[in-house]
Every structure is written in C-alpha cells, then in structure tokens.
Short mmCIF file of C-alpha atoms in Angstrom, two decimals:
data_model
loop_
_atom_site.label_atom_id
_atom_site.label_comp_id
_atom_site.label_asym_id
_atom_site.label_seq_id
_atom_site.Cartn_x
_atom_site.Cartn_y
_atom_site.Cartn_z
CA UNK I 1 22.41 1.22 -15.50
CA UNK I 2 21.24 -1.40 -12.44
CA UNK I 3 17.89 -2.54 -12.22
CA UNK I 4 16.88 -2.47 -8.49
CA UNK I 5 13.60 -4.11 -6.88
CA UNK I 6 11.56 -3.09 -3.69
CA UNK I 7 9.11 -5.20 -1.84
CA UNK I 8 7.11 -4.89 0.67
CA UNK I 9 4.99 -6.72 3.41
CA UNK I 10 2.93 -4.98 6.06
CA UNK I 11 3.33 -7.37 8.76
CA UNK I 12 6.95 -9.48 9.67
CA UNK I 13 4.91 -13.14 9.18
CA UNK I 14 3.60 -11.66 5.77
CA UNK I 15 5.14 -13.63 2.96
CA UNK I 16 7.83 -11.55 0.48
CA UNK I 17 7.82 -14.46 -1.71
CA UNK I 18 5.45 -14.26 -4.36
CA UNK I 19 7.30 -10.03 -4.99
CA UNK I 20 10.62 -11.73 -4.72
CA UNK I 21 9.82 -14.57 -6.84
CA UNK I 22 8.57 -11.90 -9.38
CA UNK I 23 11.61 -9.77 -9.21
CA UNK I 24 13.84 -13.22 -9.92
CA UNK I 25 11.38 -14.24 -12.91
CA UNK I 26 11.95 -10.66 -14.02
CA UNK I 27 16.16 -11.38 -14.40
CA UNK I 28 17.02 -9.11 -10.85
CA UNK I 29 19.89 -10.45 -9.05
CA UNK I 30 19.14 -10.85 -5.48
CA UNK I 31 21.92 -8.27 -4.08
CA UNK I 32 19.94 -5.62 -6.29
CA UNK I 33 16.51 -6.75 -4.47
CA UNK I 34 15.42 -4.68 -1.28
CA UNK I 35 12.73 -5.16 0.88
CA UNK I 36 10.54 -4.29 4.41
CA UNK I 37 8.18 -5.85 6.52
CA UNK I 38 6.78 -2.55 7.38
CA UNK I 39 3.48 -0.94 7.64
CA UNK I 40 3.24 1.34 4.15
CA UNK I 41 2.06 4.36 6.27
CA UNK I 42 5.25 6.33 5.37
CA UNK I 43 8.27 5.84 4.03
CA UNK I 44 9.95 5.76 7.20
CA UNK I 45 11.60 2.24 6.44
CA UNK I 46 15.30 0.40 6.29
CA UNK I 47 15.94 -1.28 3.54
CA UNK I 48 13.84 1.33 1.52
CA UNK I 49 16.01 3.95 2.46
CA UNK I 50 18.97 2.28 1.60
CA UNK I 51 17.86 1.87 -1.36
CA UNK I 52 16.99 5.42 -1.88
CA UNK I 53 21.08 5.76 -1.13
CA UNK I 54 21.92 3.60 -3.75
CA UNK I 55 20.12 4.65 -6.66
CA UNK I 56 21.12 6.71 -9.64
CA UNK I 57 19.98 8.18 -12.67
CA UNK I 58 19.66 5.89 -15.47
CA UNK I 59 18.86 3.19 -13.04
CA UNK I 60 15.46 1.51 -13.14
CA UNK I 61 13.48 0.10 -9.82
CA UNK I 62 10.97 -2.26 -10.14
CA UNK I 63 7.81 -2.94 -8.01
CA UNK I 64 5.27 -5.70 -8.08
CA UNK I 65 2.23 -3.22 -7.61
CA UNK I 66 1.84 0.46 -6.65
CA UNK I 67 0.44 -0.71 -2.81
CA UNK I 68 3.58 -2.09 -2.47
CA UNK I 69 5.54 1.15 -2.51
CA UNK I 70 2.86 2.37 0.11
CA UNK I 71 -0.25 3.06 0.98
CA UNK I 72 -0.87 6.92 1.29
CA UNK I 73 -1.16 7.87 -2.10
CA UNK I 74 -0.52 11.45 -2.26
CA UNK I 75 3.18 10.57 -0.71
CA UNK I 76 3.37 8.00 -3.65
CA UNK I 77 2.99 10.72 -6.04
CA UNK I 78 5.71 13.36 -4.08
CA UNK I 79 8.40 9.95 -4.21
CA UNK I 80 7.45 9.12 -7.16
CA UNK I 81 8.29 12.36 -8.44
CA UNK I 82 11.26 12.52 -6.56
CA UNK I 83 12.91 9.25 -8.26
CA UNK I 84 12.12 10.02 -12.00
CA UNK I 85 12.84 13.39 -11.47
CA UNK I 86 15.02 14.72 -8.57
CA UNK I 87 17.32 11.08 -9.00
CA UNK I 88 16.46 10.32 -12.28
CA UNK I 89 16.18 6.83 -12.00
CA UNK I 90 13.00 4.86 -14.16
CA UNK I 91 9.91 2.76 -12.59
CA UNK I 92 8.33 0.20 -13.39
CA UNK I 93 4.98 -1.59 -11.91
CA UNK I 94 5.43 -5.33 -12.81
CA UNK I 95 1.83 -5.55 -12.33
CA UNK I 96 0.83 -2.68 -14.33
CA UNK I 97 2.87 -2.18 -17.15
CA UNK I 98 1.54 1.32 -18.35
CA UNK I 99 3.14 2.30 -14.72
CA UNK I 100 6.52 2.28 -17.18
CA UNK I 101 8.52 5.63 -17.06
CA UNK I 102 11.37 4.21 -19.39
CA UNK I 103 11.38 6.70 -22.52
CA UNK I 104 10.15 5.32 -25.70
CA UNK I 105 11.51 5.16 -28.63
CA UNK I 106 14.00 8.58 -27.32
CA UNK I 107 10.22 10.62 -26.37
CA UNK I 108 8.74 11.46 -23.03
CA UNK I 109 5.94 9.23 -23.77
CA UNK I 110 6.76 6.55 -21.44
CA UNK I 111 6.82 9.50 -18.57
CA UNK I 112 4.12 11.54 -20.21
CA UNK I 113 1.85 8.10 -19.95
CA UNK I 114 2.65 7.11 -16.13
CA UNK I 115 2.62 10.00 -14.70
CA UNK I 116 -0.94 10.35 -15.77
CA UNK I 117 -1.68 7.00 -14.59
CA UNK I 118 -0.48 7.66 -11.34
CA UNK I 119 -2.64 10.71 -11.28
CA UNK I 120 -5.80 8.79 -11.96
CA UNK I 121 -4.74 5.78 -9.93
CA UNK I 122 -4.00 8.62 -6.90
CA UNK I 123 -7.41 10.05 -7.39
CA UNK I 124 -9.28 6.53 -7.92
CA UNK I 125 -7.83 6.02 -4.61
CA UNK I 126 -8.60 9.44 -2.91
CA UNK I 127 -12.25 9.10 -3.77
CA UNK I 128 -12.58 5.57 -2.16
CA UNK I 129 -10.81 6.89 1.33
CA UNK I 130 -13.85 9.61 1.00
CA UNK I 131 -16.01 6.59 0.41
CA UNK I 132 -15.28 4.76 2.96
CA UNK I 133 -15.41 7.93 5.64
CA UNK I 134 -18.86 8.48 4.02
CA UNK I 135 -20.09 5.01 3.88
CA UNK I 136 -18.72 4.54 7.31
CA UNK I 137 -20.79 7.93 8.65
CA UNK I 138 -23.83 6.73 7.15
CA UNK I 139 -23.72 3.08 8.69
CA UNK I 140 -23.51 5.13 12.55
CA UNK I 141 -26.56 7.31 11.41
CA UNK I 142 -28.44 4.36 10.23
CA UNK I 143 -27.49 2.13 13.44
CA UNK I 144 -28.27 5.33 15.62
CA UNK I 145 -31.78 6.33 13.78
CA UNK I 146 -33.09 2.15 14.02
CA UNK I 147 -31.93 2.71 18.04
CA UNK I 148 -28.95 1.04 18.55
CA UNK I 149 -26.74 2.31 20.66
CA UNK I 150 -23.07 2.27 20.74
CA UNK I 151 -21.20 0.93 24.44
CA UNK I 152 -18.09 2.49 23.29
CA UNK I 153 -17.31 6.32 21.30
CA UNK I 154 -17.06 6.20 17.70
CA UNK I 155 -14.46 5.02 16.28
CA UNK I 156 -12.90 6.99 13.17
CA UNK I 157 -10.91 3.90 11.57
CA UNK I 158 -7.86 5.01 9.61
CA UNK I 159 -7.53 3.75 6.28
CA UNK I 160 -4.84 1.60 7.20
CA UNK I 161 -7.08 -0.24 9.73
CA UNK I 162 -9.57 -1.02 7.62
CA UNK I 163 -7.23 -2.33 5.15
CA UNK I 164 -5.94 -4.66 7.62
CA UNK I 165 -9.38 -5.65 8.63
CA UNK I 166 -11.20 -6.07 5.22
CA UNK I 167 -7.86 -8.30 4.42
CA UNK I 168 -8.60 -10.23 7.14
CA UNK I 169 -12.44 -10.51 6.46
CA UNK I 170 -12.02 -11.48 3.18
CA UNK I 171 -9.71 -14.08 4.18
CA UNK I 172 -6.80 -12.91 2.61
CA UNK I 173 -4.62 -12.83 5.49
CA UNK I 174 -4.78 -14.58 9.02
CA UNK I 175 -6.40 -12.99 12.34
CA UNK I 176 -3.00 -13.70 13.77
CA UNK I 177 -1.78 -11.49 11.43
CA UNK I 178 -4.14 -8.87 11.09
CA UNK I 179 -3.90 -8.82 15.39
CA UNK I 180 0.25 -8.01 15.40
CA UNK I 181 -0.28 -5.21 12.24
CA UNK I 182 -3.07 -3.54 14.31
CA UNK I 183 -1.35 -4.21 17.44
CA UNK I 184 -5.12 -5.31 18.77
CA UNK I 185 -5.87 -8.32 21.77
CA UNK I 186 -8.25 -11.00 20.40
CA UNK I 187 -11.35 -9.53 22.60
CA UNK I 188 -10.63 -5.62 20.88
CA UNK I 189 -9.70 -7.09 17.26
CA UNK I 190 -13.28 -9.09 17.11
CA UNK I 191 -15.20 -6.14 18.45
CA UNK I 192 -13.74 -3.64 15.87
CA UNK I 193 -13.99 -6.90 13.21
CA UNK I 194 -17.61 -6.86 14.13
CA UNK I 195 -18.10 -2.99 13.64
CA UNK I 196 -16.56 -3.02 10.61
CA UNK I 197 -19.12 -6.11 9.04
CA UNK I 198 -22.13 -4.03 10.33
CA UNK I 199 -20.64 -0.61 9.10
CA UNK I 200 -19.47 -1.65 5.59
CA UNK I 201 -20.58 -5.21 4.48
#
C-alpha cells in the first residue's frame, strides 16, 4: 500500500504550502505528493491525472479538504466513487476526518460513514449554489423595483466567480490574484467587485 497526497491551488501565485506542509506533518514522502495550480472547475488537470495513473487498490490518497479536490460537487461525488470503488484505493480528508473510507475494524463502516458524508456535504453545497442564484435574483429585483438601473446586461455569475470574488472581499486572497483566476482588467474586476457587495453583502 502507498499513501499518495493531492493539493490544489486555484491560481499559480496561490500558496501550496500550508496542504504540503500538512501532507509532510502527516508522514507523506514528497515523491508520493501531487499537486495543481488549477482552477477546480473539472478535473481536467496534470499532475492530478498522473496521479489517477498511479494509483492502486489498497492505496490511500489524502487531501487537506474536500474544495481541494474541486469545486463542482456532483463531479466530486462521480470521482469519488470512481477511486474507492472502480480503483479501489481509500480517502482521506485531513481536515475532516469522518471523510475516512479506510474499513474499520474489517466492516464497511468507514465507507458506509463517508459516503454519507459526502452525500450531505454534496447537498449542503447544492442548496447554497441555489442560494446564491436566488439571493442573487432577488438583489436585481430589489435594485430594479427602488429604480436603479443597470448600464450593462445582467450578469449570471458562475459559482466559481463568486468564489473568487467573495475570497477576495473577505480578504482572503489578493486582487492581484483574484484578477489572473478571473482573467478580469482592474476597471471590469472592481465593477463586478462592486455588483457583487450590492447583490450579496
């Protein structure tokens, strides 16, 4: 059995050290430790797929947090499915440790136990991308019905853009940053940044 990590940044001047530093705490040698500086979007990525290449059953892979496989969360559940079951490899989710599909003590009930986490963790997240499309719909009625009116069409933000944005808004990552993952000028990026505030906060 090899224990394998994956990390993940969305952005190439993201920091991978605090995941890496995690795997190393957790006893992974480095050559066993993969990771991307990729948007999580898909699974579309290089060192994930070589990863995917190298794993068999019996090994485990380990990941700091769920986000950090990706982002769409019904394709978590379809890969996740497809290591423990179609490979037959383990996972584990350093940061939460029911996310454990090693067998206990020679049951299912390490399986039996994250696979229903991941179910409630998928829907959890489901309901707030519904959320946010609602809350986002009712912040252009609002604006619209007090007589504001909009110099440019609605814009239907993915979830992925608001993630980026509310990072940035909440400080947890730079405008620099948040600019190169959206791909966005400085005059755009402030006039979505704006939207956003007025929309959701």
């Amino acid at each position: 059995m090899i224990t394998y990590a994956y990390g993940r940044v969305s952005a190439k001047d993201q920091n991978l050290q605090r995941q890496l530093s995690a795997f190393t705490e957790f006893g992974i040698e480095k050559s066993y430790i993969f990771s991307d500086k990729k948007s999580g979007k898909d699974f579309e990525r290089k060192e994930y797929k070589r990863l995917l290449k190298k794993l068999k059953s019996g090994d485990l892979l380990v990941i700091k947090s769920i986000d950090r496989l990706g982002r769409n969360y019904e394709q978590i559940i379809s890969e996740w499915a497809f290591i423990t079951n179609t490979i037959g490899a383990d996972i584990l989710v350093l940061d939460m440790p029911l996310l454990d599909t090693r067998t206990k003590a020679e049951t299912l009930v390490g399986k039996f136990i994250s696979d229903i986490v991941l179910q409630v963790l998928s829907f959890v997240a489901e309901n707030e991308r519904e959320n946010i499309k609602q809350r986002q719909a009712e912040g252009i009625r609002a604006a619209i019905g007090k007589g504001i009116k909009f110099g440019r069409p609605t814009t239907d933000y993915s979830d992925e853009f608001l993630t980026v944005a509310c990072d940035y808004i909440e400080k947890r990552i730079t405008s620099e940053t948040a600019m190169h993952s959206l791909g966005l000028k400085k005059n755009n990026f402030y006039y979505h940044i704006y939207r956003i505030k007025e929309l959701y906060y």
